[in-house]
Amino acid sequence: MIPPAFDYARPTSLDEAVRTLAEAGEDAKVLAGGQSLLPLLRLRLAFPELVVDVGRIPELRGIREDGDTLAVGALTTHHDVIHDPLVRRHAGLLAQATETVADPAVRHRGTLGGSLAHADPAGDLPAVVLALDAELVAVGPRGRRTIPAREFFADYLQSTLAPDELLVEIRVPKREGWGFHYEKFHRVAQSWAMVGVAALVRRDDGHIAEARIGLTNMGATPLRASAAEEALTGAGDAEAVARAAQSAAEGTRPSRDASASPEYRAHLARVLTKRAVLAAAGMG
Amino acid sequence: MTHISVTVDGTTYEDEVEPRLLLVHYLRDRLGLTGTPIGCDTSNCGACTVELDGASVKSCTVLAVQADGCEVTTVQGLARDGEWTALQRAFHERHALQCGYCTPGMIMAARDLLRENPHPTPDEVRKGLEGNLCRCTGYQNIVRAVLAVAEGETAPADQAASAQEVTA
């Protein structure tokens, strides 16, 4: 399979990248690691006139501490996220979920920013940044703006980034002392998650004091299981968690495809929420 | 057309390529390095795995222009003076191939795995190779071959068949 013809630009600085995107308008696509874009091009599901390769902009890569926040450059690869000691210490959920993305070769190329900007609700990381209450920093011709994860995902494969904006950084609040777990269900090793659940819990005196639940593939965008989060507050044992997890699919609109019906996805959301929360809370 | 300079298996090539050209097509069709096969063309099977600047990648999911200025190693660049690497010998000795189509990608992925984790458990080998499919389902011996290298159990180079003898 051969992609359609396109022009190619490889800016070497953020300024140049933003200028190139602004001049190109809506017919340009940003190429980071290419692990989502190249399959789309090969299958001829995308026909950009210009591909802007941001892969050689060093300032977009790397992870640093910024007070109570971990700032992850958008171009940081999945492989680097997994192996970064700061991520493992302050955002363990991100490291653990990233380990379940695709396979080692894809993780060498694929980037955190790329997988978020791609905005696939079946991707693992959108629900994770939603559960983490991360913020996404975009730069465009009008300057820099910070977008809460809750406002970043607009629709299926659509973010709220303008065509001339570039995602540059993902800001993750440090969550020390929180338990976490990402649980997904898929048919075979490399297939997309049929449903995934990202759970973060803060325990207090043997009870769950706070819970954050992100859902993968339960609608056109990643979603928070708000009803379940509320119901989990105060849960002190596995039975209470199981009861609270019954509300995990409330307010979701899962799709139907060859591998699962909406009803089955709702069932999976409840079961996986229970498993993820029990693991996160150390109650399993 | 875009100008690229890529070092493949130790040789540097200067070329004009269309931006849409995939790395695997560049290797096979332009450079004639057909040791790297195309399997699924959908990033799933790993048959086309090569190393790009020392890390395994699926060459059907990398543009040739993205490899500009980089170093690529294919399965054809592993042997030195006709002597296979320990991993190649282990695949031969442990019968870690049936039809052989997945073998180049398996070997490249296994190199990567052993570099990151020189002493993996059988489970870690399976997990590390999850991006590579064997259509003959010959996984048992593939895992045995990788473990044999990790445990230093392959025959020394001078006792093993050389690349030349086998391919002659």
Coordinates of C-alpha atoms in Angstrom, one line a residue:
Chain A
M1 CA 0.0 0.0 0.0
I2 CA 1.4 3.3 -1.1
P3 CA 0.4 6.7 0.4
P4 CA -1.0 9.4 -1.8
A5 CA 1.5 12.0 -3.0
F6 CA 2.1 14.9 -0.7
D7 CA 4.6 17.8 -0.2
Y8 CA 6.9 17.5 2.7
A9 CA 8.3 20.1 5.1
R10 CA 10.7 19.4 8.0
P11 CA 11.0 22.5 10.2
T12 CA 13.8 22.6 12.6
S13 CA 12.3 25.0 15.2
L14 CA 9.0 25.5 16.8
D15 CA 8.7 29.0 15.2
E16 CA 9.3 27.6 11.7
A17 CA 6.8 24.8 12.3
V18 CA 4.1 27.2 13.4
R19 CA 4.8 29.5 10.4
T20 CA 4.6 26.5 8.0
L21 CA 1.3 25.3 9.5
A22 CA -0.2 28.8 9.4
E23 CA 0.8 29.2 5.7
A24 CA -0.5 25.8 4.7
G25 CA -4.0 26.2 6.2
E26 CA -6.3 23.1 6.5
D27 CA -4.6 20.9 3.9
A28 CA -1.6 20.2 6.1
K29 CA -1.1 17.3 8.5
V30 CA 1.5 17.2 11.3
L31 CA 3.8 14.2 11.3
A32 CA 5.4 13.3 14.7
G33 CA 6.3 9.6 15.0
G34 CA 4.0 8.6 12.2
Q35 CA 2.5 5.5 13.9
S36 CA -1.0 6.8 13.5
L37 CA -0.7 9.0 10.4
L38 CA 1.3 6.6 8.2
P39 CA -1.3 3.8 8.5
L40 CA -4.0 6.4 7.6
L41 CA -2.0 7.6 4.6
R42 CA -1.3 4.0 3.4
L43 CA -5.0 3.1 3.7
R44 CA -5.7 6.4 1.8
L45 CA -8.0 7.6 4.6
A46 CA -6.2 10.9 4.7
F47 CA -5.1 13.1 1.7
P48 CA -3.0 16.0 3.0
E49 CA -1.4 18.3 0.5
L50 CA 1.5 19.0 2.9
V51 CA 3.0 16.8 5.6
V52 CA 4.8 18.8 8.2
D53 CA 7.4 16.6 9.9
V54 CA 8.0 18.0 13.4
G55 CA 10.3 15.1 14.4
R56 CA 13.5 17.1 14.3
I57 CA 12.4 19.9 16.7
P58 CA 14.5 19.1 19.8
E59 CA 12.6 21.4 22.1
L60 CA 9.5 19.3 21.8
R61 CA 11.2 16.2 23.3
G62 CA 11.9 15.3 26.9
I63 CA 10.5 15.3 30.4
R64 CA 11.1 17.9 33.1
E65 CA 9.7 18.8 36.5
D66 CA 8.0 22.1 36.9
G67 CA 6.9 22.5 40.5
D68 CA 3.9 20.3 41.1
T69 CA 3.7 19.3 37.5
L70 CA 5.5 17.0 35.1
A71 CA 6.0 18.6 31.7
V72 CA 6.3 16.0 29.0
G73 CA 7.3 17.3 25.5
A74 CA 4.8 16.3 22.9
L75 CA 7.4 14.5 20.8
T76 CA 8.6 12.3 23.7
T77 CA 8.3 8.7 22.5
H78 CA 6.3 6.0 24.3
H79 CA 9.5 4.2 24.9
D80 CA 11.0 7.2 26.6
V81 CA 7.9 7.8 28.7
I82 CA 7.9 4.2 29.9
H83 CA 11.6 4.4 31.0
D84 CA 11.6 7.9 32.5
P85 CA 12.2 7.8 36.2
L86 CA 10.2 11.1 36.7
V87 CA 7.2 9.6 35.0
R88 CA 7.5 6.4 36.9
R89 CA 7.6 8.3 40.2
H90 CA 5.0 11.0 39.7
A91 CA 2.7 9.6 37.0
G92 CA 2.8 5.8 37.2
L93 CA -0.5 5.5 35.5
L94 CA 0.9 7.1 32.4
A95 CA 4.0 4.7 32.4
Q96 CA 1.9 1.6 33.0
A97 CA -0.7 2.5 30.3
T98 CA 1.9 3.4 27.8
E99 CA 3.5 0.0 28.3
T100 CA 0.3 -1.5 26.9
V101 CA 0.4 0.6 23.7
A102 CA 1.0 -1.5 20.5
D103 CA 4.5 -3.2 20.6
P104 CA 8.1 -2.2 21.2
A105 CA 8.9 -1.2 17.6
V106 CA 5.8 1.1 17.5
R107 CA 6.6 2.5 20.9
H108 CA 10.1 3.5 19.6
R109 CA 8.5 5.8 17.1
G110 CA 5.1 6.7 18.4
T111 CA 4.9 9.8 20.6
L112 CA 2.6 10.9 23.5
G113 CA 1.7 14.2 21.7
G114 CA 0.9 12.4 18.5
S115 CA -1.4 9.8 20.0
L116 CA -3.3 12.6 21.9
A117 CA -3.6 14.9 18.8
H118 CA -4.8 11.9 16.8
A119 CA -7.7 11.8 19.3
D120 CA -8.7 8.2 18.7
P121 CA -11.2 7.2 21.4
A122 CA -9.8 3.6 21.1
G123 CA -6.3 4.9 21.8
D124 CA -5.1 4.2 25.4
L125 CA -3.5 7.5 26.3
P126 CA -6.5 9.9 25.8
A127 CA -8.4 8.3 28.6
V128 CA -5.3 8.3 30.7
V129 CA -4.6 12.0 30.4
L130 CA -8.3 12.7 31.1
A131 CA -8.1 10.7 34.3
L132 CA -4.9 12.4 35.3
D133 CA -6.5 15.9 34.8
A134 CA -3.6 16.8 32.5
E135 CA -3.3 20.0 30.6
L136 CA -2.3 20.2 26.9
V137 CA -0.2 23.2 25.7
A138 CA -0.6 24.3 22.1
V139 CA 1.3 26.9 20.2
G140 CA 0.0 28.7 17.1
P141 CA 0.2 32.1 15.3
R142 CA -1.9 33.6 18.1
G143 CA 0.5 32.4 20.8
R144 CA 0.4 29.7 23.4
R145 CA -2.6 28.4 25.2
T146 CA -3.3 25.7 27.8
I147 CA -6.2 23.3 27.2
P148 CA -7.5 21.1 30.0
A149 CA -7.7 17.5 28.9
R150 CA -11.5 17.6 29.4
E151 CA -11.7 20.2 26.6
F152 CA -9.2 18.8 24.3
F153 CA -11.1 15.9 22.7
A154 CA -13.9 17.1 20.4
D155 CA -15.1 14.1 18.5
Y156 CA -14.0 10.9 16.8
L157 CA -10.4 11.6 15.6
Q158 CA -10.9 15.3 16.3
S159 CA -9.2 17.5 18.9
T160 CA -9.9 21.1 19.6
L161 CA -6.6 22.1 18.2
A162 CA -6.9 24.6 15.3
P163 CA -5.3 23.5 12.0
D164 CA -2.5 26.0 12.6
E165 CA -1.8 24.9 16.2
L166 CA 0.8 22.5 17.3
L167 CA 0.6 20.4 20.5
V168 CA 3.9 21.1 22.3
E169 CA 3.6 19.8 25.9
I170 CA 1.5 17.7 28.1
R171 CA 1.4 18.9 31.7
V172 CA 0.6 16.2 34.2
P173 CA -0.1 17.0 37.9
K174 CA 2.2 14.9 40.2
R175 CA 0.1 12.5 42.1
E176 CA 2.2 10.9 44.8
G177 CA 0.5 8.4 47.1
W178 CA -2.3 7.7 44.6
G179 CA -2.9 4.1 43.5
F180 CA -3.3 3.6 39.8
H181 CA -4.1 0.9 37.2
Y182 CA -4.9 0.8 33.5
E183 CA -7.0 -2.3 32.5
K184 CA -8.0 -3.0 29.0
F185 CA -9.7 -5.7 27.1
H186 CA -8.7 -6.6 23.6
R187 CA -9.2 -9.5 21.2
V188 CA -5.5 -10.1 20.4
A189 CA -2.2 -8.7 21.6
Q190 CA -2.0 -5.8 19.2
S191 CA -5.6 -4.9 18.6
W192 CA -7.2 -1.7 19.8
A193 CA -8.8 -1.8 23.2
M194 CA -12.4 -2.9 23.0
V195 CA -12.8 -1.0 26.2
G196 CA -10.1 0.3 28.6
V197 CA -10.3 1.8 32.1
A198 CA -7.8 4.2 33.6
A199 CA -8.2 4.3 37.4
L200 CA -6.6 6.6 40.0
V201 CA -7.5 6.4 43.6
R202 CA -6.5 8.2 46.8
R203 CA -7.0 6.2 49.9
D204 CA -7.5 7.5 53.3
D205 CA -7.7 5.2 56.3
G206 CA -8.5 2.1 54.3
H207 CA -11.3 3.8 52.3
I208 CA -11.3 5.4 48.8
A209 CA -11.3 9.1 49.4
E210 CA -11.2 10.2 45.8
A211 CA -11.4 8.3 42.5
R212 CA -10.7 9.4 38.9
I213 CA -11.8 7.1 36.1
G214 CA -11.0 7.5 32.4
L215 CA -12.8 5.4 29.8
T216 CA -11.3 4.2 26.5
N217 CA -13.6 3.5 23.6
M218 CA -16.9 4.2 25.3
G219 CA -17.9 7.0 23.0
A220 CA -16.6 9.3 20.2
T221 CA -14.2 10.8 22.7
P222 CA -12.5 9.5 25.8
L223 CA -14.8 9.9 28.8
R224 CA -14.7 10.3 32.6
A225 CA -17.0 7.8 34.5
S226 CA -18.2 10.6 36.7
A227 CA -21.1 8.6 38.3
A228 CA -18.7 5.8 39.3
E229 CA -16.1 8.3 40.6
E230 CA -18.8 9.7 42.9
A231 CA -20.1 6.3 43.9
L232 CA -16.6 5.1 44.8
T233 CA -16.0 7.8 47.4
G234 CA -16.0 6.1 50.7
A235 CA -15.8 2.6 49.4
G236 CA -13.9 0.5 51.9
D237 CA -13.9 -3.1 50.5
A238 CA -14.2 -5.1 47.3
E239 CA -18.0 -5.4 47.5
A240 CA -18.4 -1.6 47.8
V241 CA -16.1 -1.1 44.8
A242 CA -18.1 -3.7 42.8
R243 CA -21.3 -1.9 43.6
A244 CA -19.9 1.5 42.6
A245 CA -18.5 0.1 39.4
Q246 CA -22.0 -0.7 38.2
S247 CA -22.5 2.9 37.3
A248 CA -19.3 3.0 35.1
A249 CA -21.2 3.1 31.8
E250 CA -23.6 5.9 32.8
G251 CA -23.7 8.7 30.4
T252 CA -21.5 6.9 27.8
R253 CA -22.4 6.2 24.1
P254 CA -20.3 3.3 23.0
S255 CA -20.2 2.3 19.4
R256 CA -21.1 -0.9 17.6
D257 CA -18.6 -2.6 15.4
A258 CA -17.7 -6.2 14.3
S259 CA -16.2 -7.1 17.7
A260 CA -18.6 -5.6 20.2
S261 CA -22.2 -4.2 20.7
P262 CA -22.8 -1.1 22.8
E263 CA -24.4 -3.3 25.5
Y264 CA -21.3 -5.5 25.6
R265 CA -19.0 -2.5 25.8
A266 CA -21.1 -1.2 28.7
H267 CA -20.7 -4.5 30.4
L268 CA -17.0 -4.4 29.9
A269 CA -16.8 -0.9 31.3
R270 CA -18.4 -2.1 34.5
V271 CA -16.2 -5.2 34.9
L272 CA -13.0 -3.4 33.9
T273 CA -13.7 -0.5 36.3
K274 CA -14.1 -2.9 39.1
R275 CA -10.8 -4.6 38.3
A276 CA -8.9 -1.4 37.7
V277 CA -10.1 0.2 40.9
L278 CA -9.4 -2.9 43.0
A279 CA -5.9 -3.1 41.6
A280 CA -5.4 0.7 42.0
A281 CA -6.6 0.6 45.6
G282 CA -4.6 -2.5 46.5
M283 CA -7.9 -4.3 47.4
G284 CA -7.6 -7.0 44.7
Chain B
M1 CA 11.5 15.0 -4.7
T2 CA 13.5 15.3 -1.4
H3 CA 17.1 14.6 -1.0
I4 CA 18.1 12.1 1.6
S5 CA 21.4 10.7 2.9
V6 CA 21.0 7.3 4.7
T7 CA 23.5 4.9 6.0
V8 CA 22.2 1.3 5.5
D9 CA 24.3 -1.6 6.8
G10 CA 27.4 0.5 6.8
T11 CA 27.0 2.0 3.3
T12 CA 25.9 5.7 2.9
Y13 CA 23.5 6.4 0.1
E14 CA 22.5 9.8 -1.3
D15 CA 19.1 9.7 -3.1
E16 CA 16.3 11.8 -4.4
V17 CA 13.0 10.3 -3.1
E18 CA 9.3 11.1 -3.2
P19 CA 8.2 12.1 0.3
R20 CA 5.6 9.4 0.3
L21 CA 8.1 6.6 -0.2
L22 CA 8.1 4.1 2.7
L23 CA 11.4 3.1 4.1
V24 CA 10.8 -0.6 3.4
H25 CA 10.2 0.2 -0.3
Y26 CA 13.3 2.3 -0.4
L27 CA 15.4 -0.6 1.1
R28 CA 13.9 -3.2 -1.2
D29 CA 13.1 -1.4 -4.5
R30 CA 15.8 1.3 -4.6
L31 CA 18.7 -0.4 -2.7
G32 CA 17.8 -4.0 -3.7
L33 CA 18.0 -5.1 0.0
T34 CA 15.3 -7.7 -0.3
G35 CA 16.3 -9.4 3.0
T36 CA 13.7 -7.2 4.7
P37 CA 10.3 -8.6 3.6
I38 CA 6.9 -6.8 3.5
G39 CA 4.4 -8.8 5.4
C40 CA 1.1 -7.2 6.3
D41 CA 1.7 -3.6 5.2
T42 CA -0.5 -2.5 8.2
S43 CA 2.1 -2.2 11.0
N44 CA 0.9 -5.4 12.6
C45 CA 3.2 -8.3 11.6
G46 CA 6.7 -6.9 12.2
A47 CA 8.2 -8.8 9.2
C48 CA 9.8 -5.6 8.0
T49 CA 11.4 -4.7 11.3
V50 CA 14.8 -3.0 10.9
E51 CA 16.9 -0.8 13.3
L52 CA 16.8 2.9 12.9
D53 CA 19.5 4.6 14.9
G54 CA 19.8 1.5 17.0
A55 CA 16.1 1.0 17.9
S56 CA 13.7 -1.4 16.2
V57 CA 11.1 0.1 13.9
K58 CA 8.5 -1.3 11.4
S59 CA 10.0 0.0 8.1
C60 CA 6.5 0.0 6.5
T61 CA 5.5 2.7 9.0
V62 CA 8.5 5.0 8.5
L63 CA 8.9 7.3 5.5
A64 CA 12.3 7.2 3.8
V65 CA 12.6 10.9 4.3
Q66 CA 12.3 10.3 8.1
A67 CA 15.4 8.2 7.9
D68 CA 17.4 11.1 6.4
G69 CA 20.7 11.4 8.3
C70 CA 20.1 8.2 10.1
E71 CA 21.7 4.8 10.3
V72 CA 19.6 1.8 9.3
T73 CA 20.6 -1.8 10.0
T74 CA 18.8 -4.6 8.3
V75 CA 19.1 -8.3 8.8
Q76 CA 21.6 -8.3 5.9
G77 CA 24.0 -6.1 7.9
L78 CA 24.4 -8.4 10.9
A79 CA 26.9 -11.0 9.7
R80 CA 30.6 -10.0 9.8
D81 CA 32.9 -11.6 7.2
G82 CA 30.4 -14.4 6.6
E83 CA 30.0 -15.2 10.3
W84 CA 26.5 -15.0 11.7
T85 CA 25.7 -13.4 15.0
A86 CA 24.9 -15.5 18.0
L87 CA 21.2 -14.8 17.4
Q88 CA 21.3 -15.9 13.8
R89 CA 23.1 -19.1 14.8
A90 CA 20.5 -19.7 17.5
F91 CA 17.6 -19.4 15.1
H92 CA 19.4 -21.9 12.8
E93 CA 20.3 -24.4 15.6
R94 CA 17.0 -24.2 17.4
H95 CA 14.9 -24.5 14.2
A96 CA 13.3 -21.2 15.0
L97 CA 11.9 -20.9 11.5
Q98 CA 9.6 -22.8 9.3
C99 CA 8.8 -20.8 6.2
G100 CA 11.2 -18.1 7.2
Y101 CA 9.1 -15.1 6.2
C102 CA 9.0 -13.6 9.7
T103 CA 12.6 -14.5 10.5
P104 CA 14.4 -11.2 9.5
G105 CA 11.9 -9.2 11.6
M106 CA 12.0 -11.7 14.5
I107 CA 15.8 -11.4 14.6
M108 CA 15.8 -7.6 14.5
A109 CA 13.1 -7.5 17.2
A110 CA 15.0 -10.0 19.3
R111 CA 18.2 -8.0 19.1
D112 CA 16.3 -5.0 20.5
L113 CA 14.8 -7.1 23.2
L114 CA 18.1 -8.6 24.3
R115 CA 19.8 -5.1 24.3
E116 CA 17.2 -3.8 26.7
N117 CA 16.9 -7.0 28.7
P118 CA 20.0 -9.3 28.3
H119 CA 18.5 -12.0 30.6
P120 CA 14.8 -12.2 29.9
T121 CA 12.4 -14.8 31.2
P122 CA 10.3 -16.8 28.7
D123 CA 7.4 -14.5 29.3
E124 CA 9.5 -11.4 28.8
V125 CA 10.6 -12.8 25.4
R126 CA 7.0 -13.4 24.4
K127 CA 6.0 -9.9 25.4
G128 CA 9.1 -8.4 23.8
L129 CA 8.2 -10.1 20.5
E130 CA 4.5 -9.3 20.6
G131 CA 4.8 -7.0 17.6
N132 CA 6.1 -9.8 15.4
L133 CA 3.8 -12.5 14.0
C134 CA 4.9 -16.0 12.8
R135 CA 2.4 -17.2 10.3
C136 CA 3.6 -20.8 10.8
T137 CA 2.9 -20.3 14.6
G138 CA 6.5 -21.5 15.3
Y139 CA 6.8 -19.4 18.4
Q140 CA 8.1 -22.1 20.8
N141 CA 11.4 -22.5 19.0
I142 CA 11.7 -18.8 18.4
V143 CA 11.4 -18.2 22.1
R144 CA 13.9 -21.0 22.8
A145 CA 16.4 -19.5 20.3
V146 CA 16.3 -16.1 22.0
L147 CA 16.6 -17.7 25.4
A148 CA 19.6 -19.7 24.2
V149 CA 21.4 -16.5 23.3
A150 CA 20.6 -14.9 26.6
E151 CA 22.0 -18.0 28.4
G152 CA 25.1 -18.1 26.2
E153 CA 24.2 -21.6 24.8
T154 CA 24.8 -21.1 21.1
A155 CA 27.7 -22.8 19.5
P156 CA 30.8 -20.7 19.0
A157 CA 31.1 -19.1 15.6
D158 CA 33.8 -21.5 14.4
Q159 CA 31.7 -24.6 15.0
A160 CA 28.6 -23.2 13.4
A161 CA 27.6 -23.1 9.8
S162 CA 28.7 -19.9 8.3
A163 CA 26.3 -17.6 6.4
Q164 CA 28.1 -18.5 3.2
E165 CA 27.9 -22.3 3.4
V166 CA 24.2 -22.1 4.1
T167 CA 23.2 -19.6 1.5
A168 CA 25.6 -21.0 -1.2

